[in-house]
Each structure stands twice: as structure tokens, then as C-alpha cells.
PDB file of C-alpha atoms in Angstrom:
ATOM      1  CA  UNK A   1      57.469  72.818  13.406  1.00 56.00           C
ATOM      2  CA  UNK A   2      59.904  71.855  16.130  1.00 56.00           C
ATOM      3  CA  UNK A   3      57.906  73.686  18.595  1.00 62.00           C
ATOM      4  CA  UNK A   4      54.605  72.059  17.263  1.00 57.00           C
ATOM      5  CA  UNK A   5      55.974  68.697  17.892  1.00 56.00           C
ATOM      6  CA  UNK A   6      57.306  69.578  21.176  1.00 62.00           C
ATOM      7  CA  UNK A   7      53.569  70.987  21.990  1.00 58.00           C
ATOM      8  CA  UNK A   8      51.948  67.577  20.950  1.00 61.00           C
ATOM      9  CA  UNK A   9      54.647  65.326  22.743  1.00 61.00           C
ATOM     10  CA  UNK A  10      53.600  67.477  26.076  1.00 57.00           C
ATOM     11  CA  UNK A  11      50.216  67.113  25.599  1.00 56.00           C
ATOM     12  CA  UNK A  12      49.962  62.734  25.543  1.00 61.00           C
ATOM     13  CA  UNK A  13      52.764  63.267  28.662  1.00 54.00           C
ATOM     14  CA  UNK A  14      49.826  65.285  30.367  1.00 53.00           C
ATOM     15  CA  UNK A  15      47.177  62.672  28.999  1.00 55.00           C
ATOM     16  CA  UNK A  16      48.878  59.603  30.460  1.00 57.00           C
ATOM     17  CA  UNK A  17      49.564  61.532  33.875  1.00 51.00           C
ATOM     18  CA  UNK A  18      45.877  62.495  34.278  1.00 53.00           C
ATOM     19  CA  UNK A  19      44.379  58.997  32.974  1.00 52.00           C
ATOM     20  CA  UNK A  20      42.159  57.062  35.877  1.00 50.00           C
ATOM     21  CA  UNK A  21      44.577  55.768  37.916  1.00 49.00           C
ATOM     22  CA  UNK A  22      42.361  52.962  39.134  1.00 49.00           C
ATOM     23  CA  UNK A  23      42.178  51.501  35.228  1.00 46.00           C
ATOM     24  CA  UNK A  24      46.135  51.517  35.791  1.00 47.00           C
ATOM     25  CA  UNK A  25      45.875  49.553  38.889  1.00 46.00           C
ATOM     26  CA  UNK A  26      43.704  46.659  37.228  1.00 47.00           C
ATOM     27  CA  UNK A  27      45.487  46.480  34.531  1.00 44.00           C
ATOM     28  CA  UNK A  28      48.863  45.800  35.775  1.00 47.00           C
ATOM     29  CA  UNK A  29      47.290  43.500  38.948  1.00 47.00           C
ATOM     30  CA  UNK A  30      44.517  41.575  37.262  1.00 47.00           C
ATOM     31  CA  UNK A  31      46.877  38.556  37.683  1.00 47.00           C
ATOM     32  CA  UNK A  32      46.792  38.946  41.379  1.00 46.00           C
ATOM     33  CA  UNK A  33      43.653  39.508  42.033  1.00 48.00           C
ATOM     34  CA  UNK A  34      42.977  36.456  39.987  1.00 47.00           C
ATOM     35  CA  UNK A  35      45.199  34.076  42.062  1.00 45.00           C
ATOM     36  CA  UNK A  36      44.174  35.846  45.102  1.00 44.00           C
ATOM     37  CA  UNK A  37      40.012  34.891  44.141  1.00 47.00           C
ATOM     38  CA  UNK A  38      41.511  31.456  43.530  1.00 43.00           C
ATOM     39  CA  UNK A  39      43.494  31.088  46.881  1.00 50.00           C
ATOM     40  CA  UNK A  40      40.232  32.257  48.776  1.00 47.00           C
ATOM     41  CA  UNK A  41      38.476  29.506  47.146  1.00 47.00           C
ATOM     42  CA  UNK A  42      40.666  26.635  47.888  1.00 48.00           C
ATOM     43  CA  UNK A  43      40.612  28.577  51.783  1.00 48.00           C
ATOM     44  CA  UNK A  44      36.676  28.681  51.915  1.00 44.00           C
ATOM     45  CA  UNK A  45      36.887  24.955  50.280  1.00 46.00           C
ATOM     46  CA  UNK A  46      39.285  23.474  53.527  1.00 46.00           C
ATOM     47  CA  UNK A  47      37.454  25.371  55.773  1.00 47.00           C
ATOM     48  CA  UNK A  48      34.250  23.447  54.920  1.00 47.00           C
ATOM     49  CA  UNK A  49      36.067  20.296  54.808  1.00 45.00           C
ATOM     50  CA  UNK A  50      36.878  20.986  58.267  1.00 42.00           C
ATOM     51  CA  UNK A  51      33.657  22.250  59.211  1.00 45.00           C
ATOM     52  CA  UNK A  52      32.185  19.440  57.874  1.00 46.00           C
ATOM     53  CA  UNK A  53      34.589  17.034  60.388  1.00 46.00           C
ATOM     54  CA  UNK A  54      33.233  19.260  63.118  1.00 46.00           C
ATOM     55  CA  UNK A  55      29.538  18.721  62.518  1.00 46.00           C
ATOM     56  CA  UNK A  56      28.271  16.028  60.842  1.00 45.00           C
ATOM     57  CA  UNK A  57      26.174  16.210  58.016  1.00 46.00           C
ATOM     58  CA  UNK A  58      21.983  17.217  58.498  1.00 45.00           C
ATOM     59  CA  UNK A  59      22.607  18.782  62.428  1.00 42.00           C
ATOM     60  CA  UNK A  60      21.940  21.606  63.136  1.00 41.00           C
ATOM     61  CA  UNK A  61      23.734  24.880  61.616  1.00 43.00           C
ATOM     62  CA  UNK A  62      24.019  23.673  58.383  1.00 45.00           C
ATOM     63  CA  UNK A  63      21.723  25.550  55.995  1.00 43.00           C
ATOM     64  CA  UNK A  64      22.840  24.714  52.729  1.00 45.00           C
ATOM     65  CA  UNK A  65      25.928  22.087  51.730  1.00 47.00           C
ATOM     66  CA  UNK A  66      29.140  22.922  51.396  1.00 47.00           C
ATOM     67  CA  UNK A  67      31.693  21.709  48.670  1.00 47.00           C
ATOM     68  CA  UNK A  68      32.877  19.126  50.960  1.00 48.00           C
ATOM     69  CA  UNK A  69      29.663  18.245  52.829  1.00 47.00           C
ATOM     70  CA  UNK A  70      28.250  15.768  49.469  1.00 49.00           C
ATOM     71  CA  UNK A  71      31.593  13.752  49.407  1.00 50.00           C
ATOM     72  CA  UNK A  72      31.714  13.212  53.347  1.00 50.00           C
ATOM     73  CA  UNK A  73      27.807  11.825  53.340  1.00 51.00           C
ATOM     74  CA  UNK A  74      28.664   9.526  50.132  1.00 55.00           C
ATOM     75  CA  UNK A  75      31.435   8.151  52.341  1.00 49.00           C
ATOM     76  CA  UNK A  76      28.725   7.762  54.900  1.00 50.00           C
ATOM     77  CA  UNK A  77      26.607   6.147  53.078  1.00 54.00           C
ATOM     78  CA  UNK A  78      28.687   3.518  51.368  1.00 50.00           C
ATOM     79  CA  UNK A  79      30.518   2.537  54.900  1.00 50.00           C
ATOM     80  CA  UNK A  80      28.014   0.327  56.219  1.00 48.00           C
ATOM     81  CA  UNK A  81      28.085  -1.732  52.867  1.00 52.00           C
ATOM     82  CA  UNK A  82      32.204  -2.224  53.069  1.00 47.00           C
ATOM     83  CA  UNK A  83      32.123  -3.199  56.850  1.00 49.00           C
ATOM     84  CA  UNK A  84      29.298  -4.130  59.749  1.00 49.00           C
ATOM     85  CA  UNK A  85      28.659  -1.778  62.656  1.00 50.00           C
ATOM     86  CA  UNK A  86      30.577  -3.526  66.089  1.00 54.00           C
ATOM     87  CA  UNK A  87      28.641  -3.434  68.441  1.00 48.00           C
ATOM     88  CA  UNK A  88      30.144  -2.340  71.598  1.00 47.00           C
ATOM     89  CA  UNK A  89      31.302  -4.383  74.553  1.00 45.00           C
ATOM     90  CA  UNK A  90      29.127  -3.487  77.033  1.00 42.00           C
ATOM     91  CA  UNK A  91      26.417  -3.768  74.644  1.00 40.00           C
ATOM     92  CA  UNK A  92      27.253  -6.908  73.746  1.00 42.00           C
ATOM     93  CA  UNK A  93      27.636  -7.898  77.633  1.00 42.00           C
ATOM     94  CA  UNK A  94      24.004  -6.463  78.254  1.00 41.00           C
ATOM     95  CA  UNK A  95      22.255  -8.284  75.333  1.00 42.00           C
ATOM     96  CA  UNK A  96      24.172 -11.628  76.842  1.00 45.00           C
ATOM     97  CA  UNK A  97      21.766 -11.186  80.027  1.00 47.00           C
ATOM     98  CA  UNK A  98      25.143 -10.686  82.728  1.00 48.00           C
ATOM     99  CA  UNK A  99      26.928  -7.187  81.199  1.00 49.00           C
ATOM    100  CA  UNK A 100      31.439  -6.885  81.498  1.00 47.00           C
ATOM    101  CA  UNK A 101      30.963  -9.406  84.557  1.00 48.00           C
ATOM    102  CA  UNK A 102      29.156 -12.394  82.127  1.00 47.00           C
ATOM    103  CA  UNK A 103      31.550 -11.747  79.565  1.00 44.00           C
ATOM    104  CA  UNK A 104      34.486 -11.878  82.327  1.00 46.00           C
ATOM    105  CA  UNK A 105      33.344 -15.151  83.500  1.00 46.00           C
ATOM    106  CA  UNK A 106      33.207 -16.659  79.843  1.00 44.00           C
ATOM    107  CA  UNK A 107      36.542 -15.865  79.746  1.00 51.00           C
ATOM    108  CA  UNK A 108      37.696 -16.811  82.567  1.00 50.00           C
ATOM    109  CA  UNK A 109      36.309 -20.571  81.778  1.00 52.00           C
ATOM    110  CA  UNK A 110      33.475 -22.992  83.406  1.00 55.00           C
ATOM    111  CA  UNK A 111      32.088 -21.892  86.796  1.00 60.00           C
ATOM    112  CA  UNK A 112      32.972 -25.063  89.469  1.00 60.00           C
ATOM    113  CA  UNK A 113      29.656 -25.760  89.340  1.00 56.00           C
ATOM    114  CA  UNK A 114      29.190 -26.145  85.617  1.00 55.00           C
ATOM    115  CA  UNK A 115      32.785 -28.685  85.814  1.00 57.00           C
ATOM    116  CA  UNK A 116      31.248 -30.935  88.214  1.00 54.00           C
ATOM    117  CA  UNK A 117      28.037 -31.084  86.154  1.00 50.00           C
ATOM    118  CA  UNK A 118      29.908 -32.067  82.910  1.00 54.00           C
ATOM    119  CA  UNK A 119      32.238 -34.555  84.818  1.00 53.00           C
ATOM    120  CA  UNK A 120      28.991 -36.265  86.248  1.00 49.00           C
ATOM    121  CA  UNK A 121      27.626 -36.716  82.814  1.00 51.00           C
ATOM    122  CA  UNK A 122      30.212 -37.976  81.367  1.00 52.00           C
ATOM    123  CA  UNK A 123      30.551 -40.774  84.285  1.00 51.00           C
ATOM    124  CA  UNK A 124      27.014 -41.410  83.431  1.00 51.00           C
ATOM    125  CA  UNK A 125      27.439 -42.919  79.749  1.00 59.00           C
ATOM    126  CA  UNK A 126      29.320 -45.918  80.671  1.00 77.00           C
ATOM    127  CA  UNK A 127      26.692 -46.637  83.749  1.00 81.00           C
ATOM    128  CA  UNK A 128      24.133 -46.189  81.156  1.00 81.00           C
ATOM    129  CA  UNK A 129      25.034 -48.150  78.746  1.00 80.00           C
ATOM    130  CA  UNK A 130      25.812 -50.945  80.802  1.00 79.00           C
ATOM    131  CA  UNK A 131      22.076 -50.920  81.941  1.00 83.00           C
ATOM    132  CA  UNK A 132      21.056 -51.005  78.513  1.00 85.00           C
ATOM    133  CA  UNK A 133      23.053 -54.044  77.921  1.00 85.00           C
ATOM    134  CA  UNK A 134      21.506 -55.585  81.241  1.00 87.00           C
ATOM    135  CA  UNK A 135      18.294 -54.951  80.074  1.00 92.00           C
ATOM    136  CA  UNK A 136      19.210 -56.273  76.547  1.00 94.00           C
ATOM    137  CA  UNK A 137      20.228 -59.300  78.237  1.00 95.00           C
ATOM    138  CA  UNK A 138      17.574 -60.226  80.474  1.00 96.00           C
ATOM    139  CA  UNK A 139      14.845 -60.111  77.875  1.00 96.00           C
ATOM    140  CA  UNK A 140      16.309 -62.494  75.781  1.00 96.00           C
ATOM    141  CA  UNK A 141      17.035 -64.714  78.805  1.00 97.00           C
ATOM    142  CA  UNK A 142      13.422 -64.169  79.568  1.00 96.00           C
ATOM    143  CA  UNK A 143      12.103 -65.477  76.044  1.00 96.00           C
ATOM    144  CA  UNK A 144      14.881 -68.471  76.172  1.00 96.00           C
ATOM    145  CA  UNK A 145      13.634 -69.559  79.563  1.00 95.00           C
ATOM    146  CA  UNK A 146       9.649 -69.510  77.841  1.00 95.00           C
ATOM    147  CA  UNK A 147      10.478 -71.238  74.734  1.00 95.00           C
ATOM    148  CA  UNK A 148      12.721 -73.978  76.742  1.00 95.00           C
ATOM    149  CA  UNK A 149       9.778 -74.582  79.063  1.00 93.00           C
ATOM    150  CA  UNK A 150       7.330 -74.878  76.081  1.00 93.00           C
ATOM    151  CA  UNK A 151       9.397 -77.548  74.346  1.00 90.00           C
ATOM    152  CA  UNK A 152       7.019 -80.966  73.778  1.00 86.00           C
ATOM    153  CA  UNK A 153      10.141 -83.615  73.850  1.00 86.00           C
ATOM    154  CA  UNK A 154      11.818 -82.256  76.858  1.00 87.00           C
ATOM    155  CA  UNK A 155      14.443 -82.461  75.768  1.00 94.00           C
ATOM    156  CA  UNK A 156      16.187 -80.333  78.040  1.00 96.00           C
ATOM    157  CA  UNK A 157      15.583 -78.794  81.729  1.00 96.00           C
ATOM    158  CA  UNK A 158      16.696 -75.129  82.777  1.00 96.00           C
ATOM    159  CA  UNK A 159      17.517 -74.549  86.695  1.00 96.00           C
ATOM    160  CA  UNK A 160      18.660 -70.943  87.960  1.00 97.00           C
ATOM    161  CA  UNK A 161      21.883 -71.000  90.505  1.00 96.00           C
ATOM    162  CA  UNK A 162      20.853 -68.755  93.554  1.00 95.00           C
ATOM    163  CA  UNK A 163      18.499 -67.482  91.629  1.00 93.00           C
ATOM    164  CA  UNK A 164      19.993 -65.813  89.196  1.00 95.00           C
ATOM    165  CA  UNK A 165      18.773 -64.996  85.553  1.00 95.00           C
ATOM    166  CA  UNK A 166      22.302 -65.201  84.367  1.00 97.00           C
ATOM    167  CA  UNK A 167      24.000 -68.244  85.926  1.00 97.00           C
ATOM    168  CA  UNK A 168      21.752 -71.761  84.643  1.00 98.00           C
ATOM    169  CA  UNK A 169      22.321 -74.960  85.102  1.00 97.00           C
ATOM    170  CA  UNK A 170      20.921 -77.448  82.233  1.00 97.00           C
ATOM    171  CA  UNK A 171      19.823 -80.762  82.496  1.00 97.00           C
ATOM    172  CA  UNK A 172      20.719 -82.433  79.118  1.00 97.00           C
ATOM    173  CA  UNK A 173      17.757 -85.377  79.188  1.00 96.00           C
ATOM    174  CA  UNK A 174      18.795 -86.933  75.636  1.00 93.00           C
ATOM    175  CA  UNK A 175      21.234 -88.037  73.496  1.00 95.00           C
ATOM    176  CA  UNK A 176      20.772 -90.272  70.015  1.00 95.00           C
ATOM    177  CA  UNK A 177      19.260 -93.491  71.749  1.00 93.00           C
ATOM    178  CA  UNK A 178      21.586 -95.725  69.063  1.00 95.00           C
ATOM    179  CA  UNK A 179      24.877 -94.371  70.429  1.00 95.00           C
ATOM    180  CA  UNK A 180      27.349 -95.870  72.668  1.00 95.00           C
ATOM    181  CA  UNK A 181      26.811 -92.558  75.202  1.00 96.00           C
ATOM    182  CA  UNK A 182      23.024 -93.852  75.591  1.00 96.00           C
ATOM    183  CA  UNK A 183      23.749 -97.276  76.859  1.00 95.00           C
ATOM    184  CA  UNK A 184      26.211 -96.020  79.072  1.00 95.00           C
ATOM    185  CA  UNK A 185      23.747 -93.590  80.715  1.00 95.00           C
ATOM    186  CA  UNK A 186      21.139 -96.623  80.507  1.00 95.00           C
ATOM    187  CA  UNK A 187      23.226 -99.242  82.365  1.00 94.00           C
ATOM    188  CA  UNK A 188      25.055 -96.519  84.859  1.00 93.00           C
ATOM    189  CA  UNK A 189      21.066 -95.015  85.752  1.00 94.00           C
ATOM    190  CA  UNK A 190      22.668 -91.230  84.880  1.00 95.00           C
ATOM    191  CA  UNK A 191      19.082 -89.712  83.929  1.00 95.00           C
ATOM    192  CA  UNK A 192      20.663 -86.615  82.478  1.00 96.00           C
ATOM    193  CA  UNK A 193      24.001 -84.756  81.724  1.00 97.00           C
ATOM    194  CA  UNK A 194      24.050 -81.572  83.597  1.00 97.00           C
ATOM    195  CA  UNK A 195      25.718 -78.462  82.111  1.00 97.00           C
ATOM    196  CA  UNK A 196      26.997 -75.273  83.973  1.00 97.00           C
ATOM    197  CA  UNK A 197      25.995 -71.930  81.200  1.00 97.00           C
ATOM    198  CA  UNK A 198      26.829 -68.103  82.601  1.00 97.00           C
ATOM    199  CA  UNK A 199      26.002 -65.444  80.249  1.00 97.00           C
ATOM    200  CA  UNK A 200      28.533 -62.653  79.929  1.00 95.00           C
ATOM    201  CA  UNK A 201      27.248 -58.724  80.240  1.00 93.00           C
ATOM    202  CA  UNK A 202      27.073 -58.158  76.389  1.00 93.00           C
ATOM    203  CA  UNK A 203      25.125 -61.566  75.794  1.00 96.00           C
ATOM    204  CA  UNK A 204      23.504 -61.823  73.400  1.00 95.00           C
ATOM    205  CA  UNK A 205      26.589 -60.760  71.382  1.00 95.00           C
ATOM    206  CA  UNK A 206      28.707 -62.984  73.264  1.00 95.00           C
ATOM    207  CA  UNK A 207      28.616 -65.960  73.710  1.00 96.00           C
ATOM    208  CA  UNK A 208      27.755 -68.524  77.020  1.00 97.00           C
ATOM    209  CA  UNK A 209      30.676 -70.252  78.809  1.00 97.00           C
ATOM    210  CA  UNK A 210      29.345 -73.710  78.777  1.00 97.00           C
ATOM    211  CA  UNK A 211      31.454 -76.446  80.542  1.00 96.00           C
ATOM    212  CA  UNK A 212      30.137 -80.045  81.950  1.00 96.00           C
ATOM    213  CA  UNK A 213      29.262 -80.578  85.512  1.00 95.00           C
ATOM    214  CA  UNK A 214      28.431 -84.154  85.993  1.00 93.00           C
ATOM    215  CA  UNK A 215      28.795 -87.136  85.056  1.00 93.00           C
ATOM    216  CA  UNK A 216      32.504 -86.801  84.356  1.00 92.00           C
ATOM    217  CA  UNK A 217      32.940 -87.894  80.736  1.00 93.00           C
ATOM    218  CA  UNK A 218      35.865 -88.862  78.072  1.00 91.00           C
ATOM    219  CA  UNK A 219      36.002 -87.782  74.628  1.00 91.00           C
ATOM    220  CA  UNK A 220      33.411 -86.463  72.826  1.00 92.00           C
ATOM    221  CA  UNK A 221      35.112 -82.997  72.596  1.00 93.00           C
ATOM    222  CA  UNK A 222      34.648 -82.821  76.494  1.00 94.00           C
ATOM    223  CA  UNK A 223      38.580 -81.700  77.499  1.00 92.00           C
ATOM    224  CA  UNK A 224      40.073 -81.126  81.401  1.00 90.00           C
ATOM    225  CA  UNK A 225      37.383 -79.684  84.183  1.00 92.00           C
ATOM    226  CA  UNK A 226      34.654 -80.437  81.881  1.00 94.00           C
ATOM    227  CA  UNK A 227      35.504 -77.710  79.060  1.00 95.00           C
ATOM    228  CA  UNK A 228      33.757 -78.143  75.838  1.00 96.00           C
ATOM    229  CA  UNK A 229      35.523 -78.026  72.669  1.00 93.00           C
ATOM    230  CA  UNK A 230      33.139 -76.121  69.851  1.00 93.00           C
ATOM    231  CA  UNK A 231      33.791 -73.645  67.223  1.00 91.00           C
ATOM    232  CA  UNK A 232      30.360 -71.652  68.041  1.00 93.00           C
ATOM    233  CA  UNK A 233      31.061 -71.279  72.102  1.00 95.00           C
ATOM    234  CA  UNK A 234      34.125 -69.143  70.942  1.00 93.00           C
ATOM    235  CA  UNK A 235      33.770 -65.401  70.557  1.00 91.00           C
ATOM    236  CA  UNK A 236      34.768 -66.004  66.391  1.00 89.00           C
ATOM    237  CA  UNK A 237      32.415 -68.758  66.534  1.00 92.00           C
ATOM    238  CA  UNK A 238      29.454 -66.961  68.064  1.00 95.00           C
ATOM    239  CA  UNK A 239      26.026 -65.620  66.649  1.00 95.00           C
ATOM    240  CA  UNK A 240      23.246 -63.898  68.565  1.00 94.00           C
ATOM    241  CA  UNK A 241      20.911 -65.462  66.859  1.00 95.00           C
ATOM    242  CA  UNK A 242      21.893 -68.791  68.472  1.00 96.00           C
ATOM    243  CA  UNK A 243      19.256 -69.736  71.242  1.00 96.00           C
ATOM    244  CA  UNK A 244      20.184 -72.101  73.871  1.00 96.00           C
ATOM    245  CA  UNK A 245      18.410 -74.807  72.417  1.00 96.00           C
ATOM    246  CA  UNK A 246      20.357 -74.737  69.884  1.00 96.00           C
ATOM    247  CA  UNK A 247      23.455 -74.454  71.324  1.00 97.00           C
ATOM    248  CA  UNK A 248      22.600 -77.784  73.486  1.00 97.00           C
ATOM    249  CA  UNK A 249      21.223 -79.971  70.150  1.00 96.00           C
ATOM    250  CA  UNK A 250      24.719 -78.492  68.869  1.00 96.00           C
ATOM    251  CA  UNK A 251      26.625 -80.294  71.801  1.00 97.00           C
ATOM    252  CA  UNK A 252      24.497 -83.485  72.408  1.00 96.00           C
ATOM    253  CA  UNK A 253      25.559 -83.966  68.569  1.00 96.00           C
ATOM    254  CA  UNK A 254      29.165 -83.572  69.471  1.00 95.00           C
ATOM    255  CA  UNK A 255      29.140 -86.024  72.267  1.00 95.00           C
ATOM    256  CA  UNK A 256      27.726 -88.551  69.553  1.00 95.00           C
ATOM    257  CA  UNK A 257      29.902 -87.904  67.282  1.00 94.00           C
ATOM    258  CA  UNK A 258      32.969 -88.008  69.298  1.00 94.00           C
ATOM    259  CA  UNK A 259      33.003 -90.892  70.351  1.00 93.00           C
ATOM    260  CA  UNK A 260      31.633 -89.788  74.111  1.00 95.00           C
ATOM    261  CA  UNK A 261      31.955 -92.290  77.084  1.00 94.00           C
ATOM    262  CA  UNK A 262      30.847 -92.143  80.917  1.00 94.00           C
ATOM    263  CA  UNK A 263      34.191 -92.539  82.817  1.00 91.00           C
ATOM    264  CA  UNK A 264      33.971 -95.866  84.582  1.00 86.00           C
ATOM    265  CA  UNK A 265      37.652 -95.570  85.802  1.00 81.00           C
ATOM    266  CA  UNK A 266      38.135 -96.562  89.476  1.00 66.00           C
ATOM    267  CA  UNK A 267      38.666 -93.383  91.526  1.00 65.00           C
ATOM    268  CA  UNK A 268      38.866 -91.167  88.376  1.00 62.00           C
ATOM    269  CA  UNK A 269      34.782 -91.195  87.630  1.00 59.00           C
ATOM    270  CA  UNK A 270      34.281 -89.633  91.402  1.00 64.00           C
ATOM    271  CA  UNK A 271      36.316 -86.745  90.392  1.00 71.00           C
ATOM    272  CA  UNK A 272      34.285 -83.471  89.969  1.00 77.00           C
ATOM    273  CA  UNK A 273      35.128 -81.336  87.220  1.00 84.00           C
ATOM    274  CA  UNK A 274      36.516 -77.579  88.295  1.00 87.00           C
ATOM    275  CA  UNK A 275      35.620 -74.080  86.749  1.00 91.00           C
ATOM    276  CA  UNK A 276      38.762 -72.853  87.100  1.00 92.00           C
ATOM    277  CA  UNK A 277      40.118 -76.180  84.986  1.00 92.00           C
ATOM    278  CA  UNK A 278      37.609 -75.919  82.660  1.00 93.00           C
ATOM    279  CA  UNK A 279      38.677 -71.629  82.191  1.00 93.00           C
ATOM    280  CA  UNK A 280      42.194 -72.666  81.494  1.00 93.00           C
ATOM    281  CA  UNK A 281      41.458 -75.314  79.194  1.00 92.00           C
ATOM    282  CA  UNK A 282      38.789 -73.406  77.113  1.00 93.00           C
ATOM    283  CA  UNK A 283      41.007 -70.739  76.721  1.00 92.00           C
ATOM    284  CA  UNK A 284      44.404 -72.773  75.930  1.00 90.00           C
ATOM    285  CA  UNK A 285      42.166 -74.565  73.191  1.00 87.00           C
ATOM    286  CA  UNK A 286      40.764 -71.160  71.578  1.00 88.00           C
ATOM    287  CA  UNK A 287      44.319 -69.790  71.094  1.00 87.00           C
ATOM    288  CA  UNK A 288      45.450 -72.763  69.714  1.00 86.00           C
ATOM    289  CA  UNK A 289      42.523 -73.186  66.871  1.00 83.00           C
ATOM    290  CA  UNK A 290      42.621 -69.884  66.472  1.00 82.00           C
ATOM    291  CA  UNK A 291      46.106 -70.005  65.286  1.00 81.00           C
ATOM    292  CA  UNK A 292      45.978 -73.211  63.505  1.00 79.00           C
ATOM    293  CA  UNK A 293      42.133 -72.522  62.621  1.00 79.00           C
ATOM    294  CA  UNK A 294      38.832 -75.182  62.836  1.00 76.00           C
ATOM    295  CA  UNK A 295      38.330 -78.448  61.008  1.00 64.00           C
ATOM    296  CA  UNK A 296      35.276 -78.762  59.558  1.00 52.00           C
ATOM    297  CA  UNK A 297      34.464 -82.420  59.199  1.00 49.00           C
ATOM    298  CA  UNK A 298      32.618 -83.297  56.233  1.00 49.00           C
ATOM    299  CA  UNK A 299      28.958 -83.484  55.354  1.00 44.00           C
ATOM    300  CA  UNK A 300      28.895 -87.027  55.358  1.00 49.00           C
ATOM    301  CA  UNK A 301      30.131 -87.258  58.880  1.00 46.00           C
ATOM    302  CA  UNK A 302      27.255 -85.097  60.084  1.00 41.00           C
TER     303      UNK A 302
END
């Protein structure tokens, strides 16, 4: 019995000894070779990642996509949507017409030239707009000259000084024929009361200076070197749709109603009047009305 057992215990020694020893060899390194295929993927897997940075995807070489190839062409094709293409400097100089040098001089600022240009436009809106206000102004000196000479009652007379459109001097003809300025211009043979009017640059929107000339007069809101004291001669006062006309019915009114006289004074009635007098006084009088403002007589005055 003993040596029975001892025969079968030799024989499954000699059985395991003579097995395959290759079935051996997978069995105990079927773990390896596992995690070995696995490391040789992730190595084939980065070295088309990198293959793919090498070579772009679609040139030439690549006959069939690698594992890394269809993520790098989604990134492609979803850049353009997060962020415009530059364009590049020099192509941005060429399509400018002048290349790095046209781009170098837009930097660099305004060529001389291109300064003096811009300054000489610039001193060209103030020299234009001052013809425009020239031209303003001698059309509706023009048209007030046409309808004064068409008046039926003459009732006044326009002549130019030196022959300018913009310096007049106005023959007032009338006054009301029941006041006490009438019967002084009857019995002293004055014919007419002549006026001095210069229009300013920006006339119509400005008004006249207006002062007396001859014959030297008192009262009748006629102050020192013949100015003329009346709320619509002042800049506050003014209109442009006053004509001159008007403005001279508007005065021969005043002299009525205040009270106006031919100086018959001895020595005093010879004296001229003076533009420079009559500046000062107009604008001593304008400060103080404006400051202590018009009267405005009432409607039964006139």
C-alpha cells in the first residue's frame, strides 16, 4: 500500500514537470502582458497626438485618422467661430495701398503737407463766413434802397457816403405838420433833418447806429453829438425785420413827441454835432437803461 501511494505521488510529480511549459508561462504573466498591451496603447495613442502636431490634418501621409487626429480637426474647426483670423501686418500695410512704410507714416502723424492743408482750412471758416454775412447784408441794403426810392410821399431821401452801400446819409423831409418842430423848420427854411446810419457787419441782426447830423436840435430824445435815444436802435431793442423806413417814422415820432426844438441859441446852433460824442453818449445811455430798464409811455401818449 505504502509503496502504491508512493508510486502514484511520483507519477503527478512527473506530470506537472512534463506539462507545456508555455501554458505555465501565460498563466502566471497574463497580468503583464495585459498592462503591457495597455501601455502600448496609450504609447501608439501620444505618438499620434504628436504626429498629428507634426502634420496637420488631410496632407499628405495620412491614410487613415488616428485617435488623436478627429479631436485636433474639431478644434480646428470651431476656432474660427471663438476668434477672427488677424490678418498680418504687412498684409494689412499692402491692402492700405503704401505696405510697413504707409503704416509707419500713420504712426508717425500728419505729413507737413497734410498740417498746412488743415491749418489753411480752418483759417478759411471765419473768412467765409464773414462773406456770407457781407453778402447777407448787401441784399437787404439793396431791397431797402428800392423800396425807399419807390415811396409816393417822399418822405425820406437816401444818399451813399463815398459811395458806400453801408455808410447812408438820410434826409428826413417830414415831421407832423401840427407840431412845434414843423414851424421851427418852416420859419428857420431847414428843408430836411439829415441823419448819419452805418450798418454793422452782421446787419441785419444788428442794428444801425443812427445819430443826427444837422440841424443841431434840443430835446426830443436827441442827447450830446446828436445821439438818439430809442429802445429799438439798441442791440436788446433790435429786430431784423425792422426796415429803415421804419426805423425813421419810429424817430420823426420821437422828435414830436419829445418835445423837439431847432436850437436858436447864439453860437450854440453853429455847433456841429461829433461821432465820437454821439458814440460815447449812445453807449453811456444803453448801460444806464439797461440797468434801470425802458419806460414805456402809455398808449394814450402815442
Amino acid at each position: 500500500m505504502a509503496t502504491l501511494l508512493r508510486k502514484i505521488g511520483l507519477i503527478r510529480l512527473h506530470n506537472r514537470d512534463t506539462e507545456d511549459p508555455k501554458h505555465h508561462h501565460n498563466h502566471r504573466g497574463g497580468g503583464g502582458q495585459q498592462s503591457a498591451s495597455l501601455r502600448g496603447k496609450g504609447g501608439a495613442k501620444s505618438g499620434g497626438h504628436k504626429q498629428q502636431q507634426q502634420h496637420p490634418p488631410g496632407g499628405a501621409g495620412d491614410a487613415s485618422p488616428g485617435p488623436g487626429k478627429g479631436k485636433g480637426k474639431r478644434a480646428a474647426e470651431l476656432a474660427p467661430r471663438d476668434k477672427p483670423p488677424q490678418p498680418a501686418a504687412g498684409a494689412a500695410g499692402a491692402a492700405g495701398g503704401g505696405g510697413p512704410e504707409r503704416a509707419a507714416g500713420a504712426r508717425a502723424g500728419p505729413s507737413p503737407a497734410a498740417a498746412a492743408a488743415a491749418a489753411a482750412g480752418g483759417s478759411l471758416v471765419p473768412a467765409a463766413r464773414q462773406q456770407h454775412c457781407t453778402q447777407v447784408r448787401s441784399r437787404r441794403l439793396m431791397k431797402e434802397l428800392q423800396d425807399i426810392a419807390r415811396l409816393s410821399d417822399r418822405f425820406i431821401s437816401v444818399e451813399l457816403v463815398d459811395e458806400s452801400l453801408f455808410d447812408w446819409n438820410v434826409k428826413l423831409h417830414q415831421v407832423d405838420k401840427d407840431s412845434v418842430l414843423w414851424q421851427d423848420m418852416k420859419e428857420t427854411n431847414t428843408e430836411f433833418i439829415l441823419l448819419n446810419l452805418t450798418f454793422p457787419d452782421n446787419f441785419p441782426f444788428s442794428p444801425p447806429f443812427m445819430r443826427v447830423l444837422s440841424p443841431r436840435l434840443e430835446n426830443g430824445y436827441v442827447l450830446d453829438g446828436g445821439a438818439i435815444c430809442m429802445e429799438l436802435l439798441t442791440p436788446r431793442g433790435w429786430s431784423s425785420a425792422y426796415t429803415v423806413e421804419a426805423v425813421m417814422r419810429q424817430f420823426a415820432a420821437s422828435l414830436v413827441k419829445g418835445q423837439g426844438r431847432i436850437c436858436r441859441k447864439a453860437g450854440k446852433s453853429k455847433k456841429s454835432f461829433s461821432r465820437k460824442e454821439a458814440e460815447a453818449t449812445f453807449k453811456s445811455l444803453v448801460k444806464t437803461h439797461e440797468k434801470y430798464g425802458w419806460v414805456t409811455p402809455p398808449v394814450s401818449d402815442g
